Structures are given as C-alpha cells and as structure tokens.
Amino acid sequence: MAKSAWASSSARLTRDSFLPFGSCSLCLEAAIDPVACAQGDIFCRECALNNILAQKKEIKRAAKSKELEDKEAAEAKAKADEEAQARAVREFELVQAGLEGAGGRNGVKAGSSSQDDARESVKRVEKRKFALDEDEVVRHAEDDRAKARKAIEAEKSSKAVLPSFWVPSVVPTSNSKDNLHEIKKKVKTAPICPSSQERQPHKYSLHTLVTIKFTEETSEDTKTRTRICPSCKKGLTNASKAVLAKPCGHVLCKACASQFMKPSGQVDPHAHPADVEDPDMIRCYTCDADVTERPPKSSDKKDKDKIRPGIVDLKSDGTGFSASGTNEVKKSGTAFQC
C-alpha cells in the first residue's frame, strides 16, 4: 500500500486514453483548420498560433531576465574588484610604512618572508635586466588583485555560518551569484513544438507550419464527414499510419504512399531535353507536385524558415496493440524505508 502511494510507478496508456486520428495535440479535440509541424505533429491553426505567440513572449521575458542577471553579476564583479584593489593598496601602504601586512601574523614570519622576497628579487636582477613594461605592470596588478580577492574570500569563509536559514543573507535566492548556485540553464531561442519529446525537442514556427489538406467524404446515412485516403478511399485512422506530403499538404495512407509515391528510376526517352525529369524525383499522388526531399543548399536563415519538400509520417497515438503502443505515463514519488 505504501509502495504504491509513495514510490515511483509507470504504466503504458491503453486504448481508452488514445486520441482519434487527426486530433489537435494542444486542445485534444478534432483539429479545426489543421496544420502540422515539420515532424508531423497535428494542431489546430489557432492553437498553434497561440502557442507560438506565448512561447515568443516567454523567450523575450527570459532574455530580459538574463540581461538583468548579467548586469547584476557585472556590478558584483566590479564591486569585488574595487574591494580587492583597496585591500591591495592598503597592504602596500602598510608594507611601505614598515608595519605588518596581511601576509604574516607575527613579526618573525613577516621578516622571514620579506627576507625571502629580497633574495628572490636579487636573483631575478642577476638573471635578467629590469625593464618596465606596460604588460608586466598590468600582470602584477592583476596578481595583486587576485591575492587580495583570495584573502577576502578566506576571511568570509572563516566566519561562522548563521544557522538561521531565514536570514536574507543566507537564503539561497539572495546569494544566487555565488559559485555554489552558479547553474547555467539553456536559454530557449526559438519556439519548441509542444508535442516533441523532452530528450529530442524540435523547433517550429509560423513559416514552417504545413496546411493539411484532407480528402473528406460525406456519409449519406449519418451526414458525417470522414477523412479518407484519396487513393484507396479508406478512412484514415491510427492504424493506417497516414503520411503527409510537403509542401502541398495532401495526406495518404502508408500503404498507398509507399506504392504510388516513389521514384520511377527511369527517364522518358521521348521527352524534350529541357523537360527531362530527375529519375529520383518523387511527386504527390494528388496534385503531382514535387515532394522530393533534398539537402539544403545553404545555411541561410531564409531557407530554414521555408517549408522543405518531403514526406513525413503524421503522428498518432497508436491502436492499443501491445507492439505499437509507446505512450507511457510516469509518476515519481519518494520511497520511504523503515
């Protein structure tokens, strides 16, 4: 009883949980003015547009939030550099005044360290001539700032940590710029298809949506319209594995598409040289449009926003058969052990 309530469990969805063919993946109803993404996910046009606009608003909000975080991080870094520079100047003034610096806690250690530094400096002078270079000065200044920054961090870490987790300085959200909470998240730059898998997301946009043109037949008895294959005149269901021709948008069943929409492999010897077609060309069964999938010629952004020709399987939930159902629901929980 406790295991079923608290532990993680998973179950494969049955036929009762499957959507009928041609249903929108967002509103879960029969798609009105259906469109499909480049991978074959079906949506209502209105649902897809609303989802794209909502994702674009979220992307803009995330970009502004990231810009604000970067600005705060730059300000915090500038403040830390100022503190490190002030500490380095203060230690230098103490050393010049003959007082103890931050390097030693007593006079003996400070004196011994100063003697060692003097010996090292003499050795350096013997090895090479001293030359005042701008890069050398900048490097020494950076080293001094780094040492001062390390000393400041050591002082902060040596202080006792407050056990009161509700104090603003200890709350994780207040020190999110520290290394402990530095977790870089992937920033989404384009709308992601809501039906794509979490591990393999794919992008979609308004320009890449394909308008689906179903062939419909009206029943004389029930006066209902059924989406059928234009070749075999059979109704399209989850079992028929329908395919979509791009960019024309006509839909056929898998069997007819594999039989009629394939390259001929032959060249017409009687055709004019200007009208000779590629033997590997694939044409749509309904409108005779060229649907041959070809690799992109360039990496131009305009070409990426266009609907590329090809044949893609329309996504469906399956038939409920044990070998074809892949939809699975998971519930994660905390398992307690006595």
CSV table of C-alpha atoms in Angstrom, one decimal:
chain,number,residue,atom,x,y,z
A,1,MET,CA,0.0,0.0,0.0
A,2,ALA,CA,2.7,2.5,1.0
A,3,LYS,CA,4.8,1.5,-2.0
A,4,SER,CA,2.0,2.2,-4.5
A,5,ALA,CA,1.4,5.6,-2.8
A,6,TRP,CA,4.9,6.9,-2.4
A,7,ALA,CA,7.3,5.0,-4.8
A,8,SER,CA,7.7,5.8,-8.5
A,9,SER,CA,5.5,3.9,-10.8
A,10,SER,CA,4.8,3.8,-14.6
A,11,ALA,CA,2.1,2.4,-16.8
A,12,ARG,CA,1.5,2.2,-20.5
A,13,LEU,CA,-1.6,4.0,-21.8
A,14,THR,CA,-4.4,1.8,-23.0
A,15,ARG,CA,-6.6,2.3,-26.0
A,16,ASP,CA,-9.2,4.3,-23.9
A,17,SER,CA,-6.6,7.1,-23.4
A,18,PHE,CA,-5.7,7.4,-27.1
A,19,LEU,CA,-6.9,10.3,-29.2
A,20,PRO,CA,-8.6,9.6,-32.5
A,21,PHE,CA,-6.7,10.3,-35.7
A,22,GLY,CA,-6.5,14.0,-36.7
A,23,SER,CA,-6.8,15.4,-33.2
A,24,CYS,CA,-5.0,18.5,-32.1
A,25,SER,CA,-2.1,17.9,-29.7
A,26,LEU,CA,-2.9,21.0,-27.7
A,27,CYS,CA,-6.7,21.2,-27.3
A,28,LEU,CA,-7.2,17.4,-27.7
A,29,GLU,CA,-10.2,17.9,-30.0
A,30,ALA,CA,-10.6,17.3,-33.7
A,31,ALA,CA,-8.3,19.7,-35.4
A,32,ILE,CA,-10.0,22.7,-37.0
A,33,ASP,CA,-8.1,24.1,-40.0
A,34,PRO,CA,-5.4,21.5,-39.3
A,35,VAL,CA,-1.7,22.3,-39.6
A,36,ALA,CA,1.4,20.1,-39.0
A,37,CYS,CA,4.9,20.9,-38.0
A,38,ALA,CA,7.9,19.6,-39.9
A,39,GLN,CA,7.9,16.4,-37.9
A,40,GLY,CA,4.2,15.6,-38.4
A,41,ASP,CA,2.6,16.7,-35.2
A,42,ILE,CA,-1.0,17.9,-35.8
A,43,PHE,CA,-2.5,21.1,-34.4
A,44,CYS,CA,-5.4,23.4,-34.9
A,45,ARG,CA,-4.1,26.6,-36.6
A,46,GLU,CA,-5.5,28.8,-33.9
A,47,CYS,CA,-3.9,26.6,-31.1
A,48,ALA,CA,-0.6,26.6,-32.9
A,49,LEU,CA,-0.5,30.3,-33.4
A,50,ASN,CA,-1.5,31.0,-29.7
A,51,ASN,CA,1.2,28.6,-28.5
A,52,ILE,CA,3.9,30.2,-30.7
A,53,LEU,CA,3.0,33.7,-29.5
A,54,ALA,CA,3.0,32.6,-25.9
A,55,GLN,CA,6.5,31.0,-26.3
A,56,LYS,CA,7.8,34.1,-28.0
A,57,LYS,CA,6.6,36.2,-25.1
A,58,GLU,CA,8.3,33.9,-22.7
A,59,ILE,CA,11.5,34.0,-24.7
A,60,LYS,CA,11.5,37.8,-24.6
A,61,ARG,CA,10.9,37.7,-20.8
A,62,ALA,CA,13.7,35.2,-20.3
A,63,ALA,CA,16.1,37.3,-22.4
A,64,LYS,CA,15.3,40.4,-20.3
A,65,SER,CA,15.7,38.5,-17.1
A,66,LYS,CA,19.1,37.1,-18.3
A,67,GLU,CA,20.2,40.6,-19.3
A,68,LEU,CA,19.3,41.9,-15.8
A,69,GLU,CA,21.2,39.0,-14.2
A,70,ASP,CA,24.3,39.6,-16.3
A,71,LYS,CA,24.1,43.3,-15.3
A,72,GLU,CA,23.9,42.4,-11.6
A,73,ALA,CA,26.8,39.9,-12.0
A,74,ALA,CA,28.9,42.6,-13.7
A,75,GLU,CA,28.2,45.1,-10.9
A,76,ALA,CA,29.0,42.5,-8.2
A,77,LYS,CA,32.3,41.7,-10.0
A,78,ALA,CA,33.2,45.4,-10.3
A,79,LYS,CA,32.5,45.8,-6.6
A,80,ALA,CA,34.6,42.8,-5.7
A,81,ASP,CA,37.5,44.2,-7.9
A,82,GLU,CA,37.2,47.5,-6.1
A,83,GLU,CA,37.4,45.8,-2.7
A,84,ALA,CA,40.4,43.8,-3.8
A,85,GLN,CA,42.2,46.8,-5.2
A,86,ALA,CA,41.5,48.8,-2.0
A,87,ARG,CA,42.9,45.9,0.1
A,88,ALA,CA,46.0,45.6,-2.1
A,89,VAL,CA,46.6,49.4,-1.8
A,90,ARG,CA,46.2,49.2,2.0
A,91,GLU,CA,48.6,46.3,2.3
A,92,PHE,CA,51.1,48.0,0.1
A,93,GLU,CA,50.9,51.2,2.3
A,94,LEU,CA,51.4,49.1,5.4
A,95,VAL,CA,54.5,47.4,4.0
A,96,GLN,CA,55.9,50.7,2.9
A,97,ALA,CA,55.3,52.1,6.4
A,98,GLY,CA,57.2,49.2,7.9
A,99,LEU,CA,54.1,47.7,9.6
A,100,GLU,CA,52.9,44.1,9.4
A,101,GLY,CA,51.0,43.2,6.2
A,102,ALA,CA,48.4,40.6,5.7
A,103,GLY,CA,51.0,38.0,4.7
A,104,GLY,CA,52.2,37.2,8.2
A,105,ARG,CA,50.6,37.1,11.7
A,106,ASN,CA,53.8,38.0,13.7
A,107,GLY,CA,56.9,39.9,13.1
A,108,VAL,CA,59.1,36.9,12.7
A,109,LYS,CA,57.1,35.4,9.9
A,110,ALA,CA,56.8,38.8,8.2
A,111,GLY,CA,60.5,39.4,8.5
A,112,SER,CA,61.4,35.9,7.2
A,113,SER,CA,59.0,36.3,4.3
A,114,SER,CA,60.5,39.8,3.5
A,115,GLN,CA,64.0,38.3,3.5
A,116,ASP,CA,63.0,35.5,1.2
A,117,ASP,CA,61.4,38.1,-1.2
A,118,ALA,CA,64.5,40.2,-1.1
A,119,ARG,CA,66.7,37.1,-2.0
A,120,GLU,CA,64.3,36.2,-4.8
A,121,SER,CA,64.4,39.8,-6.2
A,122,VAL,CA,68.2,39.8,-6.1
A,123,LYS,CA,68.3,36.5,-8.0
A,124,ARG,CA,65.9,37.9,-10.6
A,125,VAL,CA,68.0,41.0,-11.0
A,126,GLU,CA,71.1,38.9,-11.5
A,127,LYS,CA,69.4,36.7,-14.1
A,128,ARG,CA,67.9,39.5,-16.3
A,129,LYS,CA,67.8,43.2,-16.6
A,130,PHE,CA,64.8,45.1,-15.2
A,131,ALA,CA,62.5,46.5,-17.9
A,132,LEU,CA,59.4,48.5,-17.1
A,133,ASP,CA,56.7,47.1,-19.5
A,134,GLU,CA,53.1,48.0,-19.5
A,135,ASP,CA,52.0,44.4,-19.9
A,136,GLU,CA,54.2,43.5,-16.9
A,137,VAL,CA,52.7,46.2,-14.8
A,138,VAL,CA,49.2,45.0,-15.7
A,139,ARG,CA,50.1,41.4,-14.9
A,140,HIS,CA,51.5,42.4,-11.5
A,141,ALA,CA,48.4,44.4,-10.8
A,142,GLU,CA,46.1,41.5,-11.7
A,143,ASP,CA,48.2,39.2,-9.4
A,144,ASP,CA,47.8,41.6,-6.5
A,145,ARG,CA,44.1,41.8,-7.0
A,146,ALA,CA,43.8,38.1,-7.2
A,147,LYS,CA,45.7,37.7,-4.0
A,148,ALA,CA,43.6,40.3,-2.3
A,149,ARG,CA,40.4,38.6,-3.6
A,150,LYS,CA,41.5,35.3,-2.2
A,151,ALA,CA,42.3,36.9,1.2
A,152,ILE,CA,38.8,38.5,1.3
A,153,GLU,CA,37.2,35.1,0.4
A,154,ALA,CA,39.2,33.4,3.1
A,155,GLU,CA,38.0,35.9,5.7
A,156,LYS,CA,34.4,35.4,4.6
A,157,SER,CA,34.7,31.6,4.8
A,158,SER,CA,36.4,31.7,8.2
A,159,LYS,CA,33.3,33.5,9.7
A,160,ALA,CA,30.8,31.4,11.5
A,161,VAL,CA,27.8,30.5,9.3
A,162,LEU,CA,24.4,31.6,10.7
A,163,PRO,CA,22.2,28.6,11.4
A,164,SER,CA,19.1,30.8,10.8
A,165,PHE,CA,18.2,29.9,7.2
A,166,TRP,CA,15.5,32.5,7.1
A,167,VAL,CA,18.0,35.4,7.3
A,168,PRO,CA,18.1,37.2,3.9
A,169,SER,CA,21.9,36.9,3.6
A,170,VAL,CA,21.7,33.1,4.0
A,171,VAL,CA,18.6,32.5,1.8
A,172,PRO,CA,19.7,30.8,-1.5
A,173,THR,CA,17.8,33.3,-3.6
A,174,SER,CA,19.8,36.2,-2.1
A,175,ASN,CA,23.2,34.9,-3.0
A,176,SER,CA,22.4,33.4,-6.4
A,177,LYS,CA,25.5,34.9,-7.9
A,178,ASP,CA,27.9,32.8,-5.7
A,179,ASN,CA,29.7,29.8,-7.2
A,180,LEU,CA,27.5,27.5,-5.1
A,181,HIS,CA,24.4,28.5,-7.0
A,182,GLU,CA,26.0,29.1,-10.5
A,183,ILE,CA,23.9,26.7,-12.6
A,184,LYS,CA,23.8,27.7,-16.3
A,185,LYS,CA,20.5,26.9,-17.9
A,186,LYS,CA,19.9,26.5,-21.6
A,187,VAL,CA,18.2,29.6,-22.9
A,188,LYS,CA,15.5,28.8,-25.4
A,189,THR,CA,15.9,31.0,-28.5
A,190,ALA,CA,13.0,29.7,-30.7
A,191,PRO,CA,9.6,28.2,-30.0
A,192,ILE,CA,9.7,24.4,-29.3
A,193,CYS,CA,7.0,22.1,-30.6
A,194,PRO,CA,4.8,21.1,-27.6
A,195,SER,CA,4.4,17.5,-28.9
A,196,SER,CA,8.2,16.9,-29.2
A,197,GLN,CA,9.9,14.6,-26.8
A,198,GLU,CA,11.8,16.1,-23.9
A,199,ARG,CA,15.1,14.5,-24.9
A,200,GLN,CA,14.7,15.3,-28.6
A,201,PRO,CA,12.9,18.7,-28.9
A,202,HIS,CA,12.4,20.2,-32.4
A,203,LYS,CA,11.6,23.8,-33.3
A,204,TYR,CA,8.6,25.0,-35.2
A,205,SER,CA,7.4,28.4,-36.4
A,206,LEU,CA,4.6,30.1,-38.2
A,207,HIS,CA,6.5,29.8,-41.5
A,208,THR,CA,7.2,26.1,-41.3
A,209,LEU,CA,3.6,25.0,-40.5
A,210,VAL,CA,2.1,22.9,-43.3
A,211,THR,CA,-1.6,23.3,-44.0
A,212,ILE,CA,-3.1,19.8,-44.1
A,213,LYS,CA,-5.5,19.1,-46.9
A,214,PHE,CA,-7.5,16.0,-46.0
A,215,THR,CA,-9.7,14.3,-48.6
A,216,GLU,CA,-13.2,14.1,-46.9
A,217,GLU,CA,-16.2,12.0,-47.8
A,218,THR,CA,-19.7,12.7,-46.5
A,219,SER,CA,-21.8,9.7,-45.4
A,220,GLU,CA,-25.3,9.7,-46.9
A,221,ASP,CA,-26.8,8.0,-43.8
A,222,THR,CA,-25.2,9.8,-40.9
A,223,LYS,CA,-24.3,13.0,-42.8
A,224,THR,CA,-20.9,13.0,-41.2
A,225,ARG,CA,-17.6,13.8,-42.9
A,226,THR,CA,-14.9,11.2,-42.8
A,227,ARG,CA,-11.3,11.8,-43.7
A,228,ILE,CA,-10.2,9.2,-46.3
A,229,CYS,CA,-7.2,8.3,-48.4
A,230,PRO,CA,-7.6,9.7,-51.9
A,231,SER,CA,-6.2,6.5,-53.5
A,232,CYS,CA,-7.9,3.6,-51.7
A,233,LYS,CA,-10.9,5.6,-50.3
A,234,LYS,CA,-10.4,4.0,-46.9
A,235,GLY,CA,-10.9,6.0,-43.7
A,236,LEU,CA,-7.7,7.4,-42.1
A,237,THR,CA,-7.3,6.0,-38.6
A,238,ASN,CA,-4.4,5.5,-36.1
A,239,ALA,CA,-3.9,2.1,-37.7
A,240,SER,CA,-3.5,3.4,-41.3
A,241,LYS,CA,-0.3,5.3,-40.5
A,242,ALA,CA,-1.0,8.3,-42.7
A,243,VAL,CA,1.8,10.3,-44.3
A,244,LEU,CA,1.9,14.0,-45.3
A,245,ALA,CA,3.3,15.3,-48.5
A,246,LYS,CA,5.2,18.7,-48.1
A,247,PRO,CA,4.7,21.4,-49.0
A,248,CYS,CA,1.3,20.7,-50.8
A,249,GLY,CA,-0.2,19.1,-47.6
A,250,HIS,CA,-2.1,16.2,-49.1
A,251,VAL,CA,-2.5,13.1,-46.9
A,252,LEU,CA,-2.4,9.4,-48.0
A,253,CYS,CA,-2.3,6.2,-46.1
A,254,LYS,CA,1.1,4.5,-45.6
A,255,ALA,CA,0.4,1.6,-48.0
A,256,CYS,CA,-0.7,3.8,-50.9
A,257,ALA,CA,2.1,6.3,-50.3
A,258,SER,CA,4.8,3.5,-50.5
A,259,GLN,CA,3.2,2.1,-53.6
A,260,PHE,CA,2.4,5.3,-55.7
A,261,MET,CA,4.8,8.0,-54.2
A,262,LYS,CA,8.2,6.6,-55.1
A,263,PRO,CA,10.8,7.5,-57.6
A,264,SER,CA,10.4,5.9,-61.1
A,265,GLY,CA,14.1,5.3,-61.7
A,266,GLN,CA,13.5,5.7,-65.4
A,267,VAL,CA,14.0,8.6,-67.9
A,268,ASP,CA,11.5,9.1,-70.7
A,269,PRO,CA,13.5,8.7,-74.0
A,270,HIS,CA,10.9,10.7,-76.0
A,271,ALA,CA,10.9,13.7,-73.7
A,272,HIS,CA,12.5,17.0,-74.7
A,273,PRO,CA,15.9,17.6,-73.2
A,274,ALA,CA,14.6,20.6,-71.4
A,275,ASP,CA,11.7,18.6,-69.9
A,276,VAL,CA,13.7,15.6,-68.8
A,277,GLU,CA,13.0,14.9,-65.1
A,278,ASP,CA,15.3,13.5,-62.4
A,279,PRO,CA,14.7,9.7,-62.2
A,280,ASP,CA,14.8,10.0,-58.4
A,281,MET,CA,12.1,12.7,-58.2
A,282,ILE,CA,9.0,11.9,-56.1
A,283,ARG,CA,5.7,13.5,-56.9
A,284,CYS,CA,2.5,13.9,-54.9
A,285,TYR,CA,-0.2,11.4,-55.8
A,286,THR,CA,-3.0,14.1,-55.6
A,287,CYS,CA,-1.5,17.3,-57.2
A,288,ASP,CA,1.6,15.9,-58.9
A,289,ALA,CA,3.8,18.4,-57.0
A,290,ASP,CA,7.5,17.7,-56.4
A,291,VAL,CA,7.9,16.4,-52.9
A,292,THR,CA,11.5,15.1,-53.3
A,293,GLU,CA,13.5,15.7,-50.1
A,294,ARG,CA,16.8,17.4,-50.9
A,295,PRO,CA,19.5,18.6,-48.6
A,296,PRO,CA,19.7,22.4,-48.0
A,297,LYS,CA,21.9,24.3,-50.5
A,298,SER,CA,23.0,26.9,-47.9
A,299,SER,CA,22.7,27.7,-44.3
A,300,ASP,CA,20.8,30.9,-44.9
A,301,LYS,CA,18.1,31.8,-42.3
A,302,LYS,CA,15.6,32.4,-45.1
A,303,ASP,CA,16.0,28.8,-46.3
A,304,LYS,CA,15.5,27.5,-42.8
A,305,ASP,CA,12.2,29.3,-42.4
A,306,LYS,CA,10.8,27.8,-45.6
A,307,ILE,CA,8.8,24.5,-45.8
A,308,ARG,CA,11.2,22.0,-47.2
A,309,PRO,CA,9.7,19.3,-49.6
A,310,GLY,CA,9.5,15.8,-48.3
A,311,ILE,CA,7.2,13.0,-46.9
A,312,VAL,CA,6.7,12.8,-43.2
A,313,ASP,CA,4.5,10.4,-41.1
A,314,LEU,CA,1.7,12.1,-39.2
A,315,LYS,CA,1.9,11.4,-35.5
A,316,SER,CA,-0.8,9.4,-33.9
A,317,ASP,CA,-1.3,7.7,-30.5
A,318,GLY,CA,-1.5,4.2,-31.9
A,319,THR,CA,-4.0,1.4,-31.9
A,320,GLY,CA,-3.6,-0.1,-28.5
A,321,PHE,CA,-1.9,-3.2,-29.8
A,322,SER,CA,0.9,-4.3,-27.5
A,323,ALA,CA,3.6,-4.0,-30.1
A,324,SER,CA,2.7,-0.5,-31.3
A,325,GLY,CA,1.7,1.4,-28.2
A,326,THR,CA,4.6,3.5,-27.0
A,327,ASN,CA,2.8,6.2,-24.9
A,328,GLU,CA,3.7,5.8,-21.2
A,329,VAL,CA,2.8,7.8,-18.1
A,330,LYS,CA,5.1,8.0,-15.1
A,331,LYS,CA,4.5,9.1,-11.5
A,332,SER,CA,7.6,9.9,-9.4
A,333,GLY,CA,7.5,9.9,-5.6
A,334,THR,CA,9.7,9.5,-2.6
A,335,ALA,CA,10.1,5.9,-1.3
A,336,PHE,CA,10.5,5.7,2.5
A,337,GLN,CA,12.3,2.8,4.2
A,338,CYS,CA,11.7,1.7,7.7
